[in-house]
């Protein structure tokens, strides 16, 4: 069984699976249950300044979207940072860390955007012996209205400034948690790096309305007839998170900045994908909130099996796919594939036909006997038929060998060539 | 409980009183809302879906299932009823395993089709419980049509004609409308008096008058109907039954399975219905299975279906055969009755094994005897009481002739199924409507 021991910016944990700062990590009771179940670390739910704690709504805090059988696909929340007194949290953090020395314990923080506030909270957490801090610049609801959370994370200058304060007043490793509610993730990530952050974690939740009550005409979750946007998370957000992680991992200005991957991690496979795109570890919330802490056992066994099968170590996985993330303009335009339908596997549902005929390139023929075949002379290899086919691997994309003639274009499949040199590219012509 | 399954003879009260309600409850529990959503999600919404082609009434199955999946079972019911006004009953009695569900691509993919029948029942049940009848009668055309037989074919024909604004009079020889839905199918497939509820629901369209106790040929002639009405539809079913042609067929305890089923369906207190200790059912179709299973449910100790050919020739579907076996019925293939043994009343039946060859069925010398104080004949129904002068093909009415249309089991072509009868009644109504419009 592969060794999953993780060292993320000097913070050691027996595996790379941490629980994200969120309801599951709000108190000692939950965190100890998580450690008992096998989680490698936790980011304690965000602490605020000393004083009366925030209050939460007393109606529903979560909204969701479901697949059939009510499989939860996306969750949104309007919960704020911890609503327990600071002293209680600090005492419990201290107790937990003493008892669970081998696990990572990072404290998430969110205080008003002034140096004194940050200096004060950093001093207060110093003797908890926690392993690091995570700056919550991500929460998109509630706290953002008070100038914190994503209100900071959406302004790179603020990110850099606060990160500097944190590095100035604390020797703890500092992770900056980024909001996806921006136009380009590289700005906030670069700012965190410039401010001296040891790592970034992303994504925090996405601004969202999960559904509308069509009887009361209110967003859900509905509080006394009204709703507000919440933070969206769960399996549905994973593709968005993967892209942002990859952008930071591959861009020149942020390359090498350690990343803690967050966003819809539900299985070992999700975790492996984040790590292959450059995340040093992952943080999980929704999957645990949906299924309980026990899921980490599947993540541990699954990732171990995968690493064993590939005969690589955990650190070998990190960033392994990054060199293959590129810009559209560098994709090989001479890579020609054609859809192929395996007739032995085909169950004759005709979804490929409907999709191609109605919405794409009219490249699938249907016989009276419901035999579905690809018309190579029409197929542009868009992959839609593969995606709508209900049978795994029934339709595949078969690359054409170099030198063969593509019956659609009548041209021979040639060597690698991309848009930057394509005759249709106006900037190429301009350069001539 | 005065008797037990072991009491000899044909007697009532073989079971504890509470057993009857349990035995004759829904054979297959209806889907609840969540189960329906999950079952509906399995539908792939196929292009030009094979299930539609396989349905004799061509219900747009993928559409109605998607309507269930999106929380509008009422719209789903409308989709179903637009093609099949008896969609509620068909959801219960259709041999879906040989129709839509056999054609379902998930049957090919994994041997587990989408549960189309149960989903159809869910949609129609929800809509009927809400009292929805999503059809309106067109302005009266002043045309009058006589429908003979208030079975599935006649009812479907009447509804469609009434919807188009024609005035319909349905003549039914039995005391109640419904045909085989009311008299001919197993009780556990249509619980809660569903057949009558569905007739009442169907009649909401208006413009349909049902006259029960009126028999064609006895109380009214076809010529009279042709004279009095603009068109006539005959959906008279198959009122005759085939004889056993075995010695001793006339002994007490031997009766037609269809009569037994009809009596059972009309018996309010099933504990009062007598049944044999050892029951033998001769035949291989749905009627044989329905009679056998219900005998078992009434408390018969042993029930045996004996079919003269092999299992592959049985017209009861595999699903029905499995159901019978699970209910405790034994099925013997390749055996034909030689004689009913008994002094006045049946005590046993002697059978000979058979061999099905290219020259037909041959009796072998090997014989066996089954104890039988009750024997049900379920070897097929025949056209009976059809008016003279109509063309007959293969023992059935051949088709449209002058002002007379035919449909359902009495008509040539198509399987003898409720759903086929509905399709034929509906299509005859459209044909009649097209002609009446031009007069």
Short mmCIF file of C-alpha atoms in Angstrom, two decimals, chain A residues 343 345-351 366 369-372 391, chain B residues 46-50 103 105 108:
data_model
loop_
_atom_site.label_atom_id
_atom_site.label_comp_id
_atom_site.label_asym_id
_atom_site.label_seq_id
_atom_site.Cartn_x
_atom_site.Cartn_y
_atom_site.Cartn_z
CA UNK A 343 -22.06 -2.24 -32.64
CA UNK A 345 -22.04 -2.54 -27.24
CA UNK A 346 -24.69 -0.34 -28.88
CA UNK A 347 -28.11 -0.66 -27.26
CA UNK A 348 -29.78 1.32 -30.06
CA UNK A 349 -31.19 4.14 -27.97
CA UNK A 350 -30.46 6.60 -30.76
CA UNK A 351 -29.32 9.40 -28.50
CA UNK A 366 -29.74 5.53 -38.73
CA UNK A 369 -33.17 -1.60 -38.17
CA UNK A 370 -31.80 1.05 -35.81
CA UNK A 371 -28.23 0.47 -36.83
CA UNK A 372 -26.30 3.64 -36.03
CA UNK A 391 -22.99 3.09 -22.57
CA UNK B 46 -34.47 7.31 -26.92
CA UNK B 47 -34.78 8.75 -30.39
CA UNK B 48 -37.76 7.20 -32.22
CA UNK B 49 -38.06 4.97 -29.19
CA UNK B 50 -38.52 1.22 -29.67
CA UNK B 103 -38.29 -3.36 -26.48
CA UNK B 105 -33.03 -0.53 -24.74
CA UNK B 108 -30.90 -5.12 -24.14
#
